mmCIF file of C-alpha atoms in Angstrom:
data_model
loop_
_atom_site.group_PDB
_atom_site.id
_atom_site.type_symbol
_atom_site.label_atom_id
_atom_site.label_comp_id
_atom_site.label_asym_id
_atom_site.label_seq_id
_atom_site.Cartn_x
_atom_site.Cartn_y
_atom_site.Cartn_z
ATOM 1 C CA GLU A 1 -0.350 0.295 -0.282
ATOM 2 C CA PRO A 2 1.443 3.333 -1.138
ATOM 3 C CA GLU A 3 2.387 5.493 2.123
ATOM 4 C CA VAL A 4 4.319 8.415 3.103
ATOM 5 C CA THR A 5 7.491 8.510 4.525
ATOM 6 C CA GLN A 6 9.791 10.834 6.255
ATOM 7 C CA THR A 7 13.522 11.603 6.949
ATOM 8 C CA PRO A 8 14.947 11.266 9.649
ATOM 9 C CA SER A 9 12.917 9.389 12.213
ATOM 10 C CA HIS A 10 14.516 11.474 15.181
ATOM 11 C CA GLN A 11 16.352 14.983 14.694
ATOM 12 C CA VAL A 12 18.195 16.850 17.004
ATOM 13 C CA THR A 13 20.639 19.210 16.595
ATOM 14 C CA GLN A 14 21.333 22.415 18.741
ATOM 15 C CA MET A 15 18.995 25.955 18.535
ATOM 16 C CA GLY A 16 20.430 28.657 15.861
ATOM 17 C CA GLN A 17 20.618 25.790 13.595
ATOM 18 C CA GLU A 18 18.771 25.552 10.272
ATOM 19 C CA VAL A 19 17.045 21.896 9.861
ATOM 20 C CA ILE A 20 15.358 20.959 6.854
ATOM 21 C CA LEU A 21 12.961 17.733 7.191
ATOM 22 C CA ARG A 22 12.207 15.577 5.177
ATOM 23 C CA CYS A 23 8.566 13.869 3.266
ATOM 24 C CA VAL A 24 8.330 11.317 -0.056
ATOM 25 C CA PRO A 25 4.169 11.842 -0.182
ATOM 26 C CA ILE A 26 2.037 9.291 -2.405
ATOM 27 C CA SER A 27 3.121 9.863 -5.826
ATOM 28 C CA ASN A 28 -0.150 10.755 -7.746
ATOM 29 C CA HIS A 29 -0.894 13.056 -4.417
ATOM 30 C CA LEU A 30 -1.207 17.305 -5.326
ATOM 31 C CA TYR A 31 -2.131 18.725 -2.040
ATOM 32 C CA PHE A 32 0.631 18.348 0.279
ATOM 33 C CA TYR A 33 0.984 19.446 4.635
ATOM 34 C CA TRP A 34 3.330 20.117 6.342
ATOM 35 C CA TYR A 35 1.444 19.712 10.847
ATOM 36 C CA ARG A 36 3.680 19.529 13.727
ATOM 37 C CA GLN A 37 2.242 18.107 17.674
ATOM 38 C CA ILE A 38 3.950 19.405 20.226
ATOM 39 C CA LEU A 39 4.259 16.656 22.901
ATOM 40 C CA GLY A 40 0.504 16.443 25.094
ATOM 41 C CA GLN A 41 -0.640 18.763 22.367
ATOM 42 C CA LYS A 42 -3.103 18.958 19.854
ATOM 43 C CA VAL A 43 -1.443 18.331 16.154
ATOM 44 C CA GLU A 44 -1.706 21.733 14.633
ATOM 45 C CA PHE A 45 -1.822 22.817 10.473
ATOM 46 C CA LEU A 46 1.455 24.277 9.466
ATOM 47 C CA VAL A 47 1.005 24.929 5.514
ATOM 48 C CA SER A 48 -0.514 23.535 2.710
ATOM 49 C CA PHE A 49 1.038 23.102 -0.657
ATOM 50 C CA TYR A 50 -0.251 22.905 -4.091
ATOM 51 C CA ASN A 51 0.930 23.093 -7.583
ATOM 52 C CA ASN A 52 3.872 24.208 -6.424
ATOM 53 C CA GLU A 53 3.153 27.427 -3.798
ATOM 54 C CA ILE A 54 2.105 27.661 -0.290
ATOM 55 C CA SER A 55 -2.128 27.370 -0.699
ATOM 56 C CA GLU A 56 -2.511 27.644 2.882
ATOM 57 C CA LYS A 57 -0.289 29.018 6.063
ATOM 58 C CA SER A 58 -0.814 29.338 9.850
ATOM 59 C CA GLU A 59 0.645 31.947 11.879
ATOM 60 C CA ILE A 60 2.745 29.681 13.381
ATOM 61 C CA PHE A 61 4.784 29.192 9.910
ATOM 62 C CA ASP A 62 6.433 32.554 9.878
ATOM 63 C CA ASP A 63 9.626 33.755 8.342
ATOM 64 C CA GLN A 64 11.126 31.236 10.137
ATOM 65 C CA PHE A 65 9.562 28.634 7.731
ATOM 66 C CA SER A 66 9.784 27.491 4.274
ATOM 67 C CA VAL A 67 8.229 24.393 2.082
ATOM 68 C CA GLU A 68 9.941 23.171 -1.406
ATOM 69 C CA ARG A 69 9.532 20.269 -3.895
ATOM 70 C CA PRO A 70 12.325 20.979 -5.262
ATOM 71 C CA ASP A 71 12.506 17.680 -7.305
ATOM 72 C CA GLY A 72 8.917 16.639 -7.980
ATOM 73 C CA SER A 73 9.265 13.862 -5.490
ATOM 74 C CA ASN A 74 10.657 15.398 -2.331
ATOM 75 C CA PHE A 75 8.087 17.743 -0.802
ATOM 76 C CA THR A 76 10.978 19.186 2.029
ATOM 77 C CA LEU A 77 10.188 21.794 6.111
ATOM 78 C CA LYS A 78 13.061 23.907 6.259
ATOM 79 C CA ILE A 79 13.531 25.287 9.824
ATOM 80 C CA ARG A 80 15.937 27.993 9.573
ATOM 81 C CA SER A 81 17.190 29.603 12.838
ATOM 82 C CA THR A 82 15.386 26.279 16.026
ATOM 83 C CA LYS A 83 14.464 27.129 18.258
ATOM 84 C CA LEU A 84 13.916 26.200 21.775
ATOM 85 C CA GLU A 85 9.881 25.514 21.089
ATOM 86 C CA ASP A 86 10.162 23.922 18.202
ATOM 87 C CA SER A 87 10.818 20.366 19.266
ATOM 88 C CA ALA A 88 8.151 18.972 17.789
ATOM 89 C CA MET A 89 7.073 15.853 15.931
ATOM 90 C CA TYR A 90 6.349 17.645 12.365
ATOM 91 C CA PHE A 91 4.188 15.440 9.959
ATOM 92 C CA CYS A 92 3.633 15.616 6.781
ATOM 93 C CA ALA A 93 0.789 14.676 4.968
ATOM 94 C CA SER A 94 -0.799 14.431 1.500
ATOM 95 C CA ARG A 95 -4.019 13.258 -0.285
ATOM 96 C CA TYR A 96 -5.071 13.318 -3.917
ATOM 97 C CA ARG A 97 -7.708 15.704 -3.651
ATOM 98 C CA GLU A 98 -8.094 19.216 -2.266
ATOM 99 C CA THR A 99 -11.665 18.176 -1.167
ATOM 100 C CA ASN A 100 -13.727 14.312 -0.426
ATOM 101 C CA THR A 101 -10.294 12.225 -0.001
ATOM 102 C CA GLU A 102 -8.450 11.453 2.761
ATOM 103 C CA ALA A 103 -5.663 12.274 3.760
ATOM 104 C CA PHE A 104 -2.850 10.276 5.296
ATOM 105 C CA PHE A 105 0.356 10.884 7.161
ATOM 106 C CA GLY A 106 3.491 9.904 7.422
ATOM 107 C CA GLN A 107 5.327 8.520 10.606
ATOM 108 C CA GLY A 108 6.539 12.100 11.600
ATOM 109 C CA THR A 109 9.868 13.279 12.379
ATOM 110 C CA ARG A 110 10.518 13.894 16.196
ATOM 111 C CA LEU A 111 13.350 17.365 16.375
ATOM 112 C CA THR A 112 14.985 17.820 19.233
ATOM 113 C CA VAL A 113 16.270 21.423 19.642
ATOM 114 C CA VAL A 114 19.160 21.344 22.452
ATOM 115 C CA LYS B 1 -12.748 29.605 13.654
ATOM 116 C CA GLN B 2 -12.965 25.784 13.456
ATOM 117 C CA GLU B 3 -12.724 24.469 17.220
ATOM 118 C CA VAL B 4 -13.252 20.437 17.797
ATOM 119 C CA THR B 5 -13.236 19.544 21.183
ATOM 120 C CA GLN B 6 -13.170 15.018 22.097
ATOM 121 C CA ILE B 7 -14.461 13.731 25.033
ATOM 122 C CA PRO B 8 -12.939 11.826 26.979
ATOM 123 C CA ALA B 9 -9.794 12.894 27.182
ATOM 124 C CA ALA B 10 -8.907 9.237 28.529
ATOM 125 C CA LEU B 11 -10.861 5.790 28.374
ATOM 126 C CA SER B 12 -9.185 2.897 30.418
ATOM 127 C CA VAL B 13 -12.388 -0.280 30.142
ATOM 128 C CA PRO B 14 -12.075 -4.287 30.099
ATOM 129 C CA GLU B 15 -10.824 -5.840 26.816
ATOM 130 C CA GLY B 16 -14.739 -7.048 25.018
ATOM 131 C CA GLU B 17 -16.547 -3.529 25.418
ATOM 132 C CA ASN B 18 -18.190 -1.645 23.333
ATOM 133 C CA LEU B 19 -16.935 1.451 23.528
ATOM 134 C CA VAL B 20 -17.798 5.615 21.593
ATOM 135 C CA LEU B 21 -16.154 8.327 21.078
ATOM 136 C CA ASN B 22 -16.949 11.614 20.886
ATOM 137 C CA CYS B 23 -15.913 15.046 18.253
ATOM 138 C CA SER B 24 -17.915 17.644 18.835
ATOM 139 C CA PHE B 25 -17.151 21.248 16.562
ATOM 140 C CA THR B 26 -18.802 24.641 16.519
ATOM 141 C CA ASP B 27 -19.409 25.095 13.046
ATOM 142 C CA SER B 28 -21.346 22.982 10.998
ATOM 143 C CA ALA B 29 -19.514 24.472 7.616
ATOM 144 C CA ILE B 30 -17.480 21.501 6.786
ATOM 145 C CA TYR B 31 -16.982 19.397 3.822
ATOM 146 C CA ASN B 32 -15.990 16.234 5.424
ATOM 147 C CA LEU B 33 -14.152 14.439 9.374
ATOM 148 C CA GLN B 34 -11.910 12.277 9.645
ATOM 149 C CA TRP B 35 -10.901 9.940 12.482
ATOM 150 C CA PHE B 36 -7.127 8.988 13.366
ATOM 151 C CA ARG B 37 -5.478 6.871 15.248
ATOM 152 C CA GLN B 38 -2.185 7.511 16.507
ATOM 153 C CA ASP B 39 0.806 4.743 18.663
ATOM 154 C CA PRO B 40 2.289 6.376 21.065
ATOM 155 C CA GLY B 41 4.949 8.703 19.550
ATOM 156 C CA LYS B 42 4.389 7.823 15.908
ATOM 157 C CA GLY B 43 2.512 9.212 12.837
ATOM 158 C CA LEU B 44 -1.623 9.911 12.171
ATOM 159 C CA THR B 45 -3.326 6.599 11.098
ATOM 160 C CA SER B 46 -6.207 7.280 9.172
ATOM 161 C CA LEU B 47 -9.723 4.880 9.871
ATOM 162 C CA LEU B 48 -12.865 6.829 8.306
ATOM 163 C CA LEU B 49 -13.784 9.105 6.332
ATOM 164 C CA ILE B 50 -16.762 11.019 6.682
ATOM 165 C CA GLN B 51 -18.346 13.351 4.115
ATOM 166 C CA SER B 52 -21.040 15.929 4.825
ATOM 167 C CA SER B 53 -23.574 14.301 2.860
ATOM 168 C CA GLN B 54 -22.795 10.983 4.532
ATOM 169 C CA ARG B 55 -24.654 10.342 7.381
ATOM 170 C CA GLU B 56 -21.967 6.989 9.286
ATOM 171 C CA GLN B 57 -18.969 4.822 7.798
ATOM 172 C CA THR B 58 -17.900 1.762 8.956
ATOM 173 C CA SER B 59 -14.384 -0.935 8.718
ATOM 174 C CA GLY B 60 -14.399 -3.823 10.660
ATOM 175 C CA ARG B 61 -15.353 -3.523 13.628
ATOM 176 C CA LEU B 62 -15.366 0.663 14.176
ATOM 177 C CA ASN B 63 -18.319 2.430 12.736
ATOM 178 C CA ALA B 64 -18.389 6.652 13.246
ATOM 179 C CA SER B 65 -21.413 8.337 12.688
ATOM 180 C CA LEU B 66 -21.920 12.146 11.388
ATOM 181 C CA ASP B 67 -24.835 14.363 12.810
ATOM 182 C CA LYS B 68 -24.106 17.756 11.219
ATOM 183 C CA SER B 69 -26.956 19.794 12.328
ATOM 184 C CA SER B 70 -25.550 18.993 16.036
ATOM 185 C CA GLY B 71 -22.079 19.636 15.199
ATOM 186 C CA ARG B 72 -21.078 16.028 16.446
ATOM 187 C CA SER B 73 -19.296 12.309 15.454
ATOM 188 C CA THR B 74 -18.592 9.146 17.194
ATOM 189 C CA LEU B 75 -16.549 6.150 17.004
ATOM 190 C CA TYR B 76 -17.639 3.182 18.056
ATOM 191 C CA ILE B 77 -15.379 0.552 18.236
ATOM 192 C CA ALA B 78 -17.194 -2.759 18.889
ATOM 193 C CA ALA B 79 -15.865 -5.899 21.047
ATOM 194 C CA SER B 80 -12.133 -3.903 22.207
ATOM 195 C CA GLN B 81 -8.739 -5.553 22.117
ATOM 196 C CA PRO B 82 -6.180 -4.486 23.859
ATOM 197 C CA GLY B 83 -4.180 -3.633 20.553
ATOM 198 C CA ASP B 84 -6.890 -0.588 20.369
ATOM 199 C CA SER B 85 -5.155 0.492 23.045
ATOM 200 C CA ALA B 86 -3.987 4.267 21.222
ATOM 201 C CA THR B 87 -4.844 8.284 21.043
ATOM 202 C CA TYR B 88 -7.672 8.180 18.593
ATOM 203 C CA LEU B 89 -8.049 11.521 16.595
ATOM 204 C CA CYS B 90 -11.380 12.989 14.967
ATOM 205 C CA ALA B 91 -10.093 16.028 12.289
ATOM 206 C CA VAL B 92 -12.789 18.053 10.947
ATOM 207 C CA LYS B 93 -12.315 19.869 7.174
ATOM 208 C CA GLY B 94 -13.739 23.492 6.504
ATOM 209 C CA PRO B 95 -15.510 25.384 7.494
ATOM 210 C CA GLY B 96 -15.653 28.304 4.472
ATOM 211 C CA GLY B 97 -12.792 28.213 1.521
ATOM 212 C CA SER B 98 -10.609 26.382 3.847
ATOM 213 C CA TYR B 99 -9.582 23.088 3.344
ATOM 214 C CA ILE B 100 -7.209 22.966 6.637
ATOM 215 C CA PRO B 101 -7.878 19.810 8.763
ATOM 216 C CA THR B 102 -8.622 21.005 12.327
ATOM 217 C CA PHE B 103 -7.822 18.629 14.709
ATOM 218 C CA GLY B 104 -9.447 17.599 18.445
ATOM 219 C CA ARG B 105 -6.974 17.000 21.376
ATOM 220 C CA GLY B 106 -7.346 13.403 20.625
ATOM 221 C CA THR B 107 -9.075 10.620 23.360
ATOM 222 C CA SER B 108 -6.321 8.206 25.137
ATOM 223 C CA LEU B 109 -8.089 4.684 25.348
ATOM 224 C CA ILE B 110 -6.228 2.384 27.307
ATOM 225 C CA VAL B 111 -8.522 -1.765 26.633
ATOM 226 C CA HIS B 112 -6.823 -3.778 29.356
ATOM 227 C CA PRO B 113 -7.278 -8.013 29.154
#
């Protein structure tokens, strides 16, 4: 069964460093998302991406964050200068169409900023 | 702004019980509602997707219902098993022009043998 894959599964980084989280969505999907979940909290939307551009973003997704689809298969989330409060589980998701289809989530990348 | 609430926050039941998890949302103008399962430290596994025009969906021992007008969905788990132990999340898509699912905090379920 097709699945969304994320790498790495766990990333430890020092405060102020840049990190890139990688995702390979399901191959025929057109809509891509990043979410995060701080330990013990809700899953929160960060950004959605379609047709090579951001379609929606939340207030969490500030100038420190960026997304890219560099090669037609990978979908990356970059955090330019990490802060302690960026420590969270980051989930990538994809869906085939915007409406009426399931969102499929990856297993997540646990980011720990020290 | 859409708010999603899940009750109870935690539930512990003996194996074999039938149980109901509740999800409520404040804005009934939704496109669909999706139930997920999350195992500790893991990703989200989609269980059921109910479109706004549907009233229920079934998959194996799981049955999800949707009452859009009252802003409620329930996930019914029949004959619970220890392997059902996980956190169950509901996510509502909408309202209006927003296509972004909004998640509840989840119900943490423990099924003990």
